[in-house]
mmCIF file of N, CA and C in Angstrom:
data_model
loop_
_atom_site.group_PDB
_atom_site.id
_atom_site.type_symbol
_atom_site.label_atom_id
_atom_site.label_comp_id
_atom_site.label_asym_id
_atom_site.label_seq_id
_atom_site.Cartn_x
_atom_site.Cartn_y
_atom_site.Cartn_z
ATOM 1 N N UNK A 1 87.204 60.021 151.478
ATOM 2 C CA UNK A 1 87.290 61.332 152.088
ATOM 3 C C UNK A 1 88.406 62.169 151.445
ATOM 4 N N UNK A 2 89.261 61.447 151.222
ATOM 5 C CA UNK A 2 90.576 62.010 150.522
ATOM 6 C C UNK A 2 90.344 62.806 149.289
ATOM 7 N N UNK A 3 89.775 61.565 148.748
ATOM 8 C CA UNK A 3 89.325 61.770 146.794
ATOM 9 C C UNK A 3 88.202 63.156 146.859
ATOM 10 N N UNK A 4 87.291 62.961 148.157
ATOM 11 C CA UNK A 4 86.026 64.493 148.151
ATOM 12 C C UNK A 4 87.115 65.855 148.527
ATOM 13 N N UNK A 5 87.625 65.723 149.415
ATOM 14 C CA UNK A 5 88.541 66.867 149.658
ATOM 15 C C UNK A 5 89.535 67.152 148.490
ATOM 16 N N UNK A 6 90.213 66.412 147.622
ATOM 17 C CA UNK A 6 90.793 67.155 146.672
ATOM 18 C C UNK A 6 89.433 67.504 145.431
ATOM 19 N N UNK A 7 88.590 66.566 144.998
ATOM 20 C CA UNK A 7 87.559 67.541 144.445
ATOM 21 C C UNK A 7 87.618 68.468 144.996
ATOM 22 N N UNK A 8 86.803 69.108 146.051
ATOM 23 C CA UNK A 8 86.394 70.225 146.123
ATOM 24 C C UNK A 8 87.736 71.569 146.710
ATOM 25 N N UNK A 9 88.335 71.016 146.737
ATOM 26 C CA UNK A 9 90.204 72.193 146.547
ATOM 27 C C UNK A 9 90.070 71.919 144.851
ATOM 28 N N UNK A 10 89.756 71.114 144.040
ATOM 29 C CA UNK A 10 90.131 71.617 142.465
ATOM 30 C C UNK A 10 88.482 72.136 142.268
ATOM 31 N N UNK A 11 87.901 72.608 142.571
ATOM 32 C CA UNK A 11 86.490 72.844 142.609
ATOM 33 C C UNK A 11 86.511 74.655 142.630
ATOM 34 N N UNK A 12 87.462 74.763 144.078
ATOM 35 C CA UNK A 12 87.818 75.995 144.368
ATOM 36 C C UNK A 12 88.702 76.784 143.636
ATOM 37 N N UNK A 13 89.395 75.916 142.761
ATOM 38 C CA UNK A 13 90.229 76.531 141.956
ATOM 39 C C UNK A 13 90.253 76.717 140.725
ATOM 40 N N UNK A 14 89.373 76.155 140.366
ATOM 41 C CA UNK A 14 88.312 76.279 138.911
ATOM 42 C C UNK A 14 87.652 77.669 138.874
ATOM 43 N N UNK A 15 86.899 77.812 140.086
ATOM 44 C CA UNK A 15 85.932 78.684 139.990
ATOM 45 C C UNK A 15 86.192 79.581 141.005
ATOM 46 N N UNK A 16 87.253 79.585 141.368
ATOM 47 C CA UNK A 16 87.667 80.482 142.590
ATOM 48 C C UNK A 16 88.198 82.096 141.923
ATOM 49 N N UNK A 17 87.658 82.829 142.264
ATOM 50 C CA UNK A 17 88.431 84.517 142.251
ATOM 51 C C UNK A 17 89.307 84.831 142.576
ATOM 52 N N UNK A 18 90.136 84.312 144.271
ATOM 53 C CA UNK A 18 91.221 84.659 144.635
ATOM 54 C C UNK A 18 92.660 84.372 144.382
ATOM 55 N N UNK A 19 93.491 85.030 144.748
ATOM 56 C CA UNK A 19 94.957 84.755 144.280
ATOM 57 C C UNK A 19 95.276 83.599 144.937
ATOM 58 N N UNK A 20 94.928 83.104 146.305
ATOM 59 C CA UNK A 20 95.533 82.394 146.762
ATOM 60 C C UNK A 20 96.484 81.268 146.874
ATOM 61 N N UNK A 21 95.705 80.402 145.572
ATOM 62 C CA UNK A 21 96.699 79.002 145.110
ATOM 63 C C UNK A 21 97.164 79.772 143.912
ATOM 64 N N UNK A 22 98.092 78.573 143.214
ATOM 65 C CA UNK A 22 98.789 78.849 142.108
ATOM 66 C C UNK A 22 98.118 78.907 140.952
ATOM 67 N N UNK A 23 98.349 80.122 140.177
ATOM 68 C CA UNK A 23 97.760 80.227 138.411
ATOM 69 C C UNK A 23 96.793 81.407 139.328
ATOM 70 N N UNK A 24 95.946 81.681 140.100
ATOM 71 C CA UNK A 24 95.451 82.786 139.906
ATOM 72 C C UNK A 24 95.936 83.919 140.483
ATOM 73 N N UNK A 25 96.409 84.188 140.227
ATOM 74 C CA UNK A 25 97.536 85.470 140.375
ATOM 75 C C UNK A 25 97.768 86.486 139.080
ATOM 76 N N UNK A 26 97.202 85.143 138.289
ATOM 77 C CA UNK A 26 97.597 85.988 136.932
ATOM 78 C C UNK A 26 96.946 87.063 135.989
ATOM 79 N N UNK A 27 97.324 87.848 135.131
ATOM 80 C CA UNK A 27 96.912 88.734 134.862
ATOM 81 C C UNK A 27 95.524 88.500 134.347
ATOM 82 N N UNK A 28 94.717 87.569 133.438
ATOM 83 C CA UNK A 28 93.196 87.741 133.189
ATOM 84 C C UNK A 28 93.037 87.251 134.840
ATOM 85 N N UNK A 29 92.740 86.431 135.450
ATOM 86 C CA UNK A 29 92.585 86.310 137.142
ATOM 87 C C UNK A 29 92.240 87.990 137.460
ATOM 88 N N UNK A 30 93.347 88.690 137.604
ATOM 89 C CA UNK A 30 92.973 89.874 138.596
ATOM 90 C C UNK A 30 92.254 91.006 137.232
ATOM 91 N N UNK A 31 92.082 90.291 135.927
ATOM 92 C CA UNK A 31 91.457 91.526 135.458
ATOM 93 C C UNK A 31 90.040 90.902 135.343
ATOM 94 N N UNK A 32 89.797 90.377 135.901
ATOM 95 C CA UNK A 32 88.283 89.613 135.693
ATOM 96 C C UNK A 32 88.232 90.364 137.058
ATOM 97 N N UNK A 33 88.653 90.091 138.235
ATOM 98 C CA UNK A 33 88.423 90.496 139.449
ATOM 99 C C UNK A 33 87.870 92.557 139.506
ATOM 100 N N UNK A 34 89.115 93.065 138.637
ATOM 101 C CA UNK A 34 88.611 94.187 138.510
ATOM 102 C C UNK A 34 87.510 94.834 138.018
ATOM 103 N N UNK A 35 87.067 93.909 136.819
ATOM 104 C CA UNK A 35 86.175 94.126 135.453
ATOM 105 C C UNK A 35 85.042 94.241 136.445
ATOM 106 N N UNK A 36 84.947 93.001 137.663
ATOM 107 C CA UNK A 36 83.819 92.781 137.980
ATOM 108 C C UNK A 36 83.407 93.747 139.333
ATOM 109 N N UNK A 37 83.752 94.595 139.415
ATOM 110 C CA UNK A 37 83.467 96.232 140.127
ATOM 111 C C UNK A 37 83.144 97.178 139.043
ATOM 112 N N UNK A 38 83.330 96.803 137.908
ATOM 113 C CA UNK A 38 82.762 98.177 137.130
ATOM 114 C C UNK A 38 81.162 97.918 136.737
ATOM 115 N N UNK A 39 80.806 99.292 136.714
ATOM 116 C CA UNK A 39 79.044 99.674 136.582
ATOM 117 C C UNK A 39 78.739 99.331 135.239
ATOM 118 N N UNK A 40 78.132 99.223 134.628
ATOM 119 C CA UNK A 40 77.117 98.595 133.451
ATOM 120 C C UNK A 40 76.447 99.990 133.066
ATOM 121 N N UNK A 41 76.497 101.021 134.020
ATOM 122 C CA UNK A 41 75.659 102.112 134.113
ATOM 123 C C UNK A 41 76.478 103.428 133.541
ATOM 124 N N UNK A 42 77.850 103.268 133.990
ATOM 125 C CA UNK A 42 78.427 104.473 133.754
ATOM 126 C C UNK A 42 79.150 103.839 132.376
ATOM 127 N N UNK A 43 79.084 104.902 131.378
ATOM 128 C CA UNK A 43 79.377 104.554 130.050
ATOM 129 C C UNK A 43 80.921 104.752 129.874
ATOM 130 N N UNK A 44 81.718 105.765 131.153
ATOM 131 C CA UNK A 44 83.232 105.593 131.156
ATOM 132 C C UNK A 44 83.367 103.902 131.034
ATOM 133 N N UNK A 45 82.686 103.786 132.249
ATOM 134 C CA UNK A 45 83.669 101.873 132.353
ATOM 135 C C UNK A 45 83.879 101.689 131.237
ATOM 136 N N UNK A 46 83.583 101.326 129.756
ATOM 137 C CA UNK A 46 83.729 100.022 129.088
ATOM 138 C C UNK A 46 85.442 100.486 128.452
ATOM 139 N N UNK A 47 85.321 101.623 128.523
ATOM 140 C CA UNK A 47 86.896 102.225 128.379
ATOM 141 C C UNK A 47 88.242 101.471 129.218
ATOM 142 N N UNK A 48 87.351 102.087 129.878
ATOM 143 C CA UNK A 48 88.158 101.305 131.447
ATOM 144 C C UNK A 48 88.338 99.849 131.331
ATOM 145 N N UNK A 49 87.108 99.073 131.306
ATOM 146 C CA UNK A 49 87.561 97.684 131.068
ATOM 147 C C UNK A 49 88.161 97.144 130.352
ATOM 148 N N UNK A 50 88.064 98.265 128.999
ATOM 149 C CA UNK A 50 88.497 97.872 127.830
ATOM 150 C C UNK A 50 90.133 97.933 127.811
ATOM 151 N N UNK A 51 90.720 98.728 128.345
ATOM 152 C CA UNK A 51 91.912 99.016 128.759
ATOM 153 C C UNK A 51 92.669 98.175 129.669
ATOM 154 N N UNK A 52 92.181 97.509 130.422
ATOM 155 C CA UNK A 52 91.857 96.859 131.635
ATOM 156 C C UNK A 52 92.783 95.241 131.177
ATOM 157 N N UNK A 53 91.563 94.972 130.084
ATOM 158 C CA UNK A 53 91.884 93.822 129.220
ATOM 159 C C UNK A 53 93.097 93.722 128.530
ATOM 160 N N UNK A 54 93.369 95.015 127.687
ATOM 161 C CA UNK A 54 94.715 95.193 127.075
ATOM 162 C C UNK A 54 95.601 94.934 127.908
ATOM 163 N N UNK A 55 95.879 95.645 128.991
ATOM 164 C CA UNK A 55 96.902 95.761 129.994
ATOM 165 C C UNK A 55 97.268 93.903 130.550
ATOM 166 N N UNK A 56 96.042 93.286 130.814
ATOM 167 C CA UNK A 56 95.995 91.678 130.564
ATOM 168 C C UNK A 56 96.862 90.995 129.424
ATOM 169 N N UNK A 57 96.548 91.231 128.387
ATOM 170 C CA UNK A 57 97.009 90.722 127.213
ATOM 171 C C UNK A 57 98.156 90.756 127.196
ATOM 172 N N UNK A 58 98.683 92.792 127.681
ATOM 173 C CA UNK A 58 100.123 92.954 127.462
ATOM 174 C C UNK A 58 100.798 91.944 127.995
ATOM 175 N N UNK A 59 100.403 91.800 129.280
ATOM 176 C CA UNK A 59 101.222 90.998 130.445
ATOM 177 C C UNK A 59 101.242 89.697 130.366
ATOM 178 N N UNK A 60 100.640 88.819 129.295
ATOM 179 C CA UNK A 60 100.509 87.671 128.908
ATOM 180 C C UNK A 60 101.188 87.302 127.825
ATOM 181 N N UNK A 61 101.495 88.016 126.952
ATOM 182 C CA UNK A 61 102.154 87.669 126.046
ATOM 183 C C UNK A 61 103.495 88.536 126.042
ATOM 184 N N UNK A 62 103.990 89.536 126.839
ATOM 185 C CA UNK A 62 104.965 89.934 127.116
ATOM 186 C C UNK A 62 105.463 90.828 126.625
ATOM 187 N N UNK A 63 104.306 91.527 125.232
ATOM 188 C CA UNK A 63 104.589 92.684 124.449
ATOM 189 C C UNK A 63 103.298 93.444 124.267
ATOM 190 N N UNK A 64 103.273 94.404 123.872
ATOM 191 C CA UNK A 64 101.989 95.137 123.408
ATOM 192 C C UNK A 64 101.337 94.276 122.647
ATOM 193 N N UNK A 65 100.196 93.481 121.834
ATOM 194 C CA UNK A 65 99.420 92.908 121.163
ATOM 195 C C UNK A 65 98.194 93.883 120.821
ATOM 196 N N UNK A 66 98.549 93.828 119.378
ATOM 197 C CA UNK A 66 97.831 94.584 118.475
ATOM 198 C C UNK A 66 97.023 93.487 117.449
ATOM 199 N N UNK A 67 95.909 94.271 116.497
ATOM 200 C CA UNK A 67 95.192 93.577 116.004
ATOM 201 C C UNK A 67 96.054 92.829 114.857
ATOM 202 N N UNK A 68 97.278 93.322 114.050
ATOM 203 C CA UNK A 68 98.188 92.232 113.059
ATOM 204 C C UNK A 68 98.862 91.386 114.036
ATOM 205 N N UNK A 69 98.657 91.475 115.406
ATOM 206 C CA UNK A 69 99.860 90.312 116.148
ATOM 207 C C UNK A 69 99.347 89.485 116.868
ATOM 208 N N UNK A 70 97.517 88.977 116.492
ATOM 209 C CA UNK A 70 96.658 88.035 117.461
ATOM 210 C C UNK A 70 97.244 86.592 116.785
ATOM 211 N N UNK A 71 97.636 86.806 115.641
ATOM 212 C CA UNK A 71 98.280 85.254 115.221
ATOM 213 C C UNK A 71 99.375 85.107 115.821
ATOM 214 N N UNK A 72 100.462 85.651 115.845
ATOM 215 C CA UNK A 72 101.725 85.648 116.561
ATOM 216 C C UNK A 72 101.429 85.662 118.408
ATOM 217 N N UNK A 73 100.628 85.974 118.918
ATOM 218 C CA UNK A 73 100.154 85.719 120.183
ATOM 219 C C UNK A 73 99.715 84.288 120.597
ATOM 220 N N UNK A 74 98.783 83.722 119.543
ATOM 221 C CA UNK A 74 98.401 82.795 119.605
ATOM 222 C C UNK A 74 99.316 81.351 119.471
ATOM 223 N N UNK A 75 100.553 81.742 118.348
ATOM 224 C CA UNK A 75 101.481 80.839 118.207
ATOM 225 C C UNK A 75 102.396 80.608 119.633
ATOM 226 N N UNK A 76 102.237 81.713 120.657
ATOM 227 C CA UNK A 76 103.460 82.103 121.223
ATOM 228 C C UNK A 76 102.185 81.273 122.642
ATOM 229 N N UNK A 77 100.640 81.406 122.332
ATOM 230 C CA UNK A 77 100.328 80.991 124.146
ATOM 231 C C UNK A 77 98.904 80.478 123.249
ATOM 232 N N UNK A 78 99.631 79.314 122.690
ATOM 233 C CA UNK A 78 98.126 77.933 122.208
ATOM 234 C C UNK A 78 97.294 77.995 122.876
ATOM 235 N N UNK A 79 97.109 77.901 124.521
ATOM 236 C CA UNK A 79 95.943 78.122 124.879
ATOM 237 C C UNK A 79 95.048 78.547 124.638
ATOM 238 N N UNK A 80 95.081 79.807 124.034
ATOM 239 C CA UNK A 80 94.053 80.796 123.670
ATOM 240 C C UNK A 80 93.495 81.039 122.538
ATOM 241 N N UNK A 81 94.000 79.568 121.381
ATOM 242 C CA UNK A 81 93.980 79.302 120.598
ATOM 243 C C UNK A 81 92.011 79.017 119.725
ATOM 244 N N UNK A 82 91.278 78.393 121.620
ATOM 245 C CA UNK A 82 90.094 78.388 121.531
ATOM 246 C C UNK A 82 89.426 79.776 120.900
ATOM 247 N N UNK A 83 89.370 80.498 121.508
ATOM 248 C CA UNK A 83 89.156 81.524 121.159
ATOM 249 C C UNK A 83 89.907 82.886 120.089
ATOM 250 N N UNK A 84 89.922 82.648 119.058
ATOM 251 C CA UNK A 84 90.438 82.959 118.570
ATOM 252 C C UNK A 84 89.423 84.373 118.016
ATOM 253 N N UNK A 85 88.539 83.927 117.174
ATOM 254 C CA UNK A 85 87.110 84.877 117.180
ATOM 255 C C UNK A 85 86.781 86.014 118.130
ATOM 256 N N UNK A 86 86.831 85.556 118.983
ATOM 257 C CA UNK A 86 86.178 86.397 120.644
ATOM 258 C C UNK A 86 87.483 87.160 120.364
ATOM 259 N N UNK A 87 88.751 87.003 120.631
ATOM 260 C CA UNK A 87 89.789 88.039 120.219
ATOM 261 C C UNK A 87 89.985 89.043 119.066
ATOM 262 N N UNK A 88 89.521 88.415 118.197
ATOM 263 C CA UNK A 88 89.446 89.544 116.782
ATOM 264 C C UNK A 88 88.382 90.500 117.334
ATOM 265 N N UNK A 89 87.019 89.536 117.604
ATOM 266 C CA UNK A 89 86.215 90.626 118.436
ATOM 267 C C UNK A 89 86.606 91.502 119.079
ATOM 268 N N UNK A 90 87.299 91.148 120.077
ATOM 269 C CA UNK A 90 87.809 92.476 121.234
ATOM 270 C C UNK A 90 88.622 93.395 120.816
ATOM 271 N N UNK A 91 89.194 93.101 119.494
ATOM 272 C CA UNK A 91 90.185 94.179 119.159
ATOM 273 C C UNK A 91 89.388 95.078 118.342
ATOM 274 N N UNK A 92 88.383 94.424 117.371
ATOM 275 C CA UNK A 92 87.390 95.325 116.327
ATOM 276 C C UNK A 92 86.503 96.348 117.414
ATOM 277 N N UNK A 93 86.213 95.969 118.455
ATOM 278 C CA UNK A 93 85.780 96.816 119.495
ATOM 279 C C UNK A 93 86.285 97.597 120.298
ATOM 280 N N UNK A 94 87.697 97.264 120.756
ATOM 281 C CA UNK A 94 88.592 97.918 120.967
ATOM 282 C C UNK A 94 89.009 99.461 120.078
ATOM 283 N N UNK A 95 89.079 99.145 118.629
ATOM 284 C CA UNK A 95 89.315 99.932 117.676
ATOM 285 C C UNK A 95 87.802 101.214 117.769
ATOM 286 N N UNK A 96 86.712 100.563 117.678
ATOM 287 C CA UNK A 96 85.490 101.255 117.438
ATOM 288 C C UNK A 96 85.537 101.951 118.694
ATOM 289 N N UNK A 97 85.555 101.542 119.900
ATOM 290 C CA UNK A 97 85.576 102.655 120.723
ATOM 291 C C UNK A 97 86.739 103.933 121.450
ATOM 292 N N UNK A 98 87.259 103.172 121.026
ATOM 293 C CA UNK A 98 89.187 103.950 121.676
ATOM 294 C C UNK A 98 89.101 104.787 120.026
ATOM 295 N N UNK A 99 89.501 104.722 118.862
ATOM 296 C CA UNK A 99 89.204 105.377 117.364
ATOM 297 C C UNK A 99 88.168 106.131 116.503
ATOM 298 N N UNK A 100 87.179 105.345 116.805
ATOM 299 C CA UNK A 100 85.589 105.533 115.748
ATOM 300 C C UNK A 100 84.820 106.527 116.106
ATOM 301 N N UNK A 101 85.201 107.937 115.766
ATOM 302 C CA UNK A 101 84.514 108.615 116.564
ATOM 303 C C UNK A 101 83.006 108.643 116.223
ATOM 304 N N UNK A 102 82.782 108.465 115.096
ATOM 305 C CA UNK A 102 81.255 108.016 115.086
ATOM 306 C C UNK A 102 81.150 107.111 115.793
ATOM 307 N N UNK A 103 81.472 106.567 116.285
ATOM 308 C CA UNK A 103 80.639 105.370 116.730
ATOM 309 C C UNK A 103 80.417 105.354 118.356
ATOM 310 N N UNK A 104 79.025 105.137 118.936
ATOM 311 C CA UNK A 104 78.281 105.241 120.253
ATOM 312 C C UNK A 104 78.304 104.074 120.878
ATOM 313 N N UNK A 105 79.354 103.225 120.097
ATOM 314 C CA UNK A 105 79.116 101.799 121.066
ATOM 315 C C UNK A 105 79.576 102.176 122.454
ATOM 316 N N UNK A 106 80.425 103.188 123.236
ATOM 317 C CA UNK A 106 80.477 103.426 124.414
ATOM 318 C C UNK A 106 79.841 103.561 125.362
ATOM 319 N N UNK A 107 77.952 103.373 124.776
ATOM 320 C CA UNK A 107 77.216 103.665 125.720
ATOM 321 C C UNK A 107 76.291 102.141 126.128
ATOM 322 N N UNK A 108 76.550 101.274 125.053
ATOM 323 C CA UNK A 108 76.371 100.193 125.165
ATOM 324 C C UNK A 108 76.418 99.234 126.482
ATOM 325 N N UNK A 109 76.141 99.631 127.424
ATOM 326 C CA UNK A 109 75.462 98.567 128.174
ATOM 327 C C UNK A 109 76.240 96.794 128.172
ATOM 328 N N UNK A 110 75.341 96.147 127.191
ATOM 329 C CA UNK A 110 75.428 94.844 127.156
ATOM 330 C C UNK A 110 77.354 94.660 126.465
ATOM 331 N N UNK A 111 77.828 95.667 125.951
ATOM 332 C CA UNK A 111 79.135 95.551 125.682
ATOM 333 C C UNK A 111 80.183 95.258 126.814
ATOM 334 N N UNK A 112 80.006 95.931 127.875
ATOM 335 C CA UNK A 112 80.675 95.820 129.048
ATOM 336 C C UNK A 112 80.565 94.178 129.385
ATOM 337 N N UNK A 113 79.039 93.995 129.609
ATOM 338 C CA UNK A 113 78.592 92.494 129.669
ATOM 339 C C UNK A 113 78.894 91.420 129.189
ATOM 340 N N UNK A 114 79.365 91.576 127.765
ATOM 341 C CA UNK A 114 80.422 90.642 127.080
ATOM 342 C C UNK A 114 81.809 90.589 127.577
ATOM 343 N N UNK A 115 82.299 91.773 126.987
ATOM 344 C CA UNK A 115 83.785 91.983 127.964
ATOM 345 C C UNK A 115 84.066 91.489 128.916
ATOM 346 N N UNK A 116 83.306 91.116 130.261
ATOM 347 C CA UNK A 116 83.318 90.474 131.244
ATOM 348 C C UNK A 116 83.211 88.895 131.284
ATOM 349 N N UNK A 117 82.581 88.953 129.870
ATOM 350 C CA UNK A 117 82.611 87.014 129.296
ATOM 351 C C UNK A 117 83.626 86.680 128.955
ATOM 352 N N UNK A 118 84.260 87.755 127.989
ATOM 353 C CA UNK A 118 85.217 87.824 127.362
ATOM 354 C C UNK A 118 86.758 87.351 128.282
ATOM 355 N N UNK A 119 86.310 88.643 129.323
ATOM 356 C CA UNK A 119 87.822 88.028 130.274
ATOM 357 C C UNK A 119 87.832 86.759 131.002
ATOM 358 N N UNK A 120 86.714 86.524 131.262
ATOM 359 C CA UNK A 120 86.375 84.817 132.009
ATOM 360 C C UNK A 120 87.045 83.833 131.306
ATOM 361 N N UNK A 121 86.776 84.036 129.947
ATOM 362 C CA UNK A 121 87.254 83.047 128.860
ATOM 363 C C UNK A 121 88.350 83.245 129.120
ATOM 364 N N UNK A 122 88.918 84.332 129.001
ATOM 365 C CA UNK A 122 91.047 84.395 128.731
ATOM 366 C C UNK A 122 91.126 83.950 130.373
ATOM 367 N N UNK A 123 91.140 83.892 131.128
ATOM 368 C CA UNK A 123 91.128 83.432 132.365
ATOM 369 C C UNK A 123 91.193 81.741 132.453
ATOM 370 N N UNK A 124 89.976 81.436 132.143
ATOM 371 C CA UNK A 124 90.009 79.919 131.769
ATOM 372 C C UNK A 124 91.175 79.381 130.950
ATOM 373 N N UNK A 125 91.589 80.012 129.799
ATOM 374 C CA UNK A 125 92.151 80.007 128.822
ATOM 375 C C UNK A 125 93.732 79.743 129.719
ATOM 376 N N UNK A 126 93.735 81.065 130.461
ATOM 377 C CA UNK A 126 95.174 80.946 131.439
ATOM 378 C C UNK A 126 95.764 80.022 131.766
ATOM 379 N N UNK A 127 94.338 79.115 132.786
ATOM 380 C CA UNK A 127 94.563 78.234 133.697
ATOM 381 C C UNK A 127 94.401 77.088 132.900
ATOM 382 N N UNK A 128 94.465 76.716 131.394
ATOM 383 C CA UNK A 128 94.216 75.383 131.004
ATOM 384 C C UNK A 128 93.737 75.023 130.820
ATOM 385 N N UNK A 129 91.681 75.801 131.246
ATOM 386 C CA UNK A 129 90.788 75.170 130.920
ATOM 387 C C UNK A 129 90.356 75.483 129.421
ATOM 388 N N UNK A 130 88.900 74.757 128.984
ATOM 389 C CA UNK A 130 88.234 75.054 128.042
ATOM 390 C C UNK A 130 87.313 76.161 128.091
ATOM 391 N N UNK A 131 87.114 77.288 127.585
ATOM 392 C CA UNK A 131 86.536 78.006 127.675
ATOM 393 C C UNK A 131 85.230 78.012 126.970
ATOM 394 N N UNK A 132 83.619 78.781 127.674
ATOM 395 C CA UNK A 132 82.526 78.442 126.727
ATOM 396 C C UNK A 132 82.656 79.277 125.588
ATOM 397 N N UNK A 133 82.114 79.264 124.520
ATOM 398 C CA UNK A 133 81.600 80.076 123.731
ATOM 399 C C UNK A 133 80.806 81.263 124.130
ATOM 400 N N UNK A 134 81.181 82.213 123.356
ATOM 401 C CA UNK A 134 80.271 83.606 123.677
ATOM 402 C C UNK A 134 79.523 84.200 122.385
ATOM 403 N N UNK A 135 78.605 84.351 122.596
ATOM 404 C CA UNK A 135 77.744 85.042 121.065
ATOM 405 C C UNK A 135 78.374 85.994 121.424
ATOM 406 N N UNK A 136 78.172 86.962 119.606
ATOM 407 C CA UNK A 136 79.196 88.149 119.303
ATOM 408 C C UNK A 136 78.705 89.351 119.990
ATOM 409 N N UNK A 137 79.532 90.260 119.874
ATOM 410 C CA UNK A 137 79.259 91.668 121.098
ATOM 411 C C UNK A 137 78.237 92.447 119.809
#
């Protein structure tokens, strides 16, 4: 009975959303929480999320993180070491939509939809776990 009750308290905390126990409090934690109120529909969000994420990052590594400082991030919080790819990603997308003024990926839909994979992973990543793989945005 013992051994089922702490399963399912580390069960809850694997896959749990709330702040309540320790480690989710933290910044991918409440930006996954936010990400996951934004519309798929309105083409502001991915701005928003996208920003959303940064503001995550900042607060994780303790400085602004830019696209020359994902190695120096990575040295500084191994965890996130899994994903290393999915991060270059988010910044090349980051760049294309916040910069590129040609470019319409803002209306993209399934972009938001990644992003939201995207923060799950740094989340996992937070708390220690292994994160899945994500095909590219």
């Amino acid at each position: 009975l013992i051994v089922f009750g702490l399963s399912l308290l580390s069960l809850l905390y694997i896959l749990g959303s709330r702040a309540w126990l320790p480690l989710m409090g933290r910044p991918f934690a409440q930006a996954s929480r936010q990400l996951r109120k934004l519309s798929t529909k309105n083409p502001e969000d991915l701005k928003t999320a996208l920003s959303i994420v940064h503001k995550a990052l900042n607060t994780t590594a303790q400085y602004s993180v830019f696209t020359d400082d994902v190695s120096e991030f990575l040295t500084h919080t191994p965890s996130f070491k899994a994903i290393e790819t999915e991060l270059n990603q988010f910044f090349e997308l980051s760049h294309k939509v916040f910069f590129d003024t040609q470019s319409t990926m803002s209306h993209d839909t399934n972009l938001l939809i990644w992003l939201k994979k995207f923060c799950k992973q740094c989340r996992d990543c937070e708390r220690g776990l292994k994160p899945a793989k994500l095909k590219k945005a």
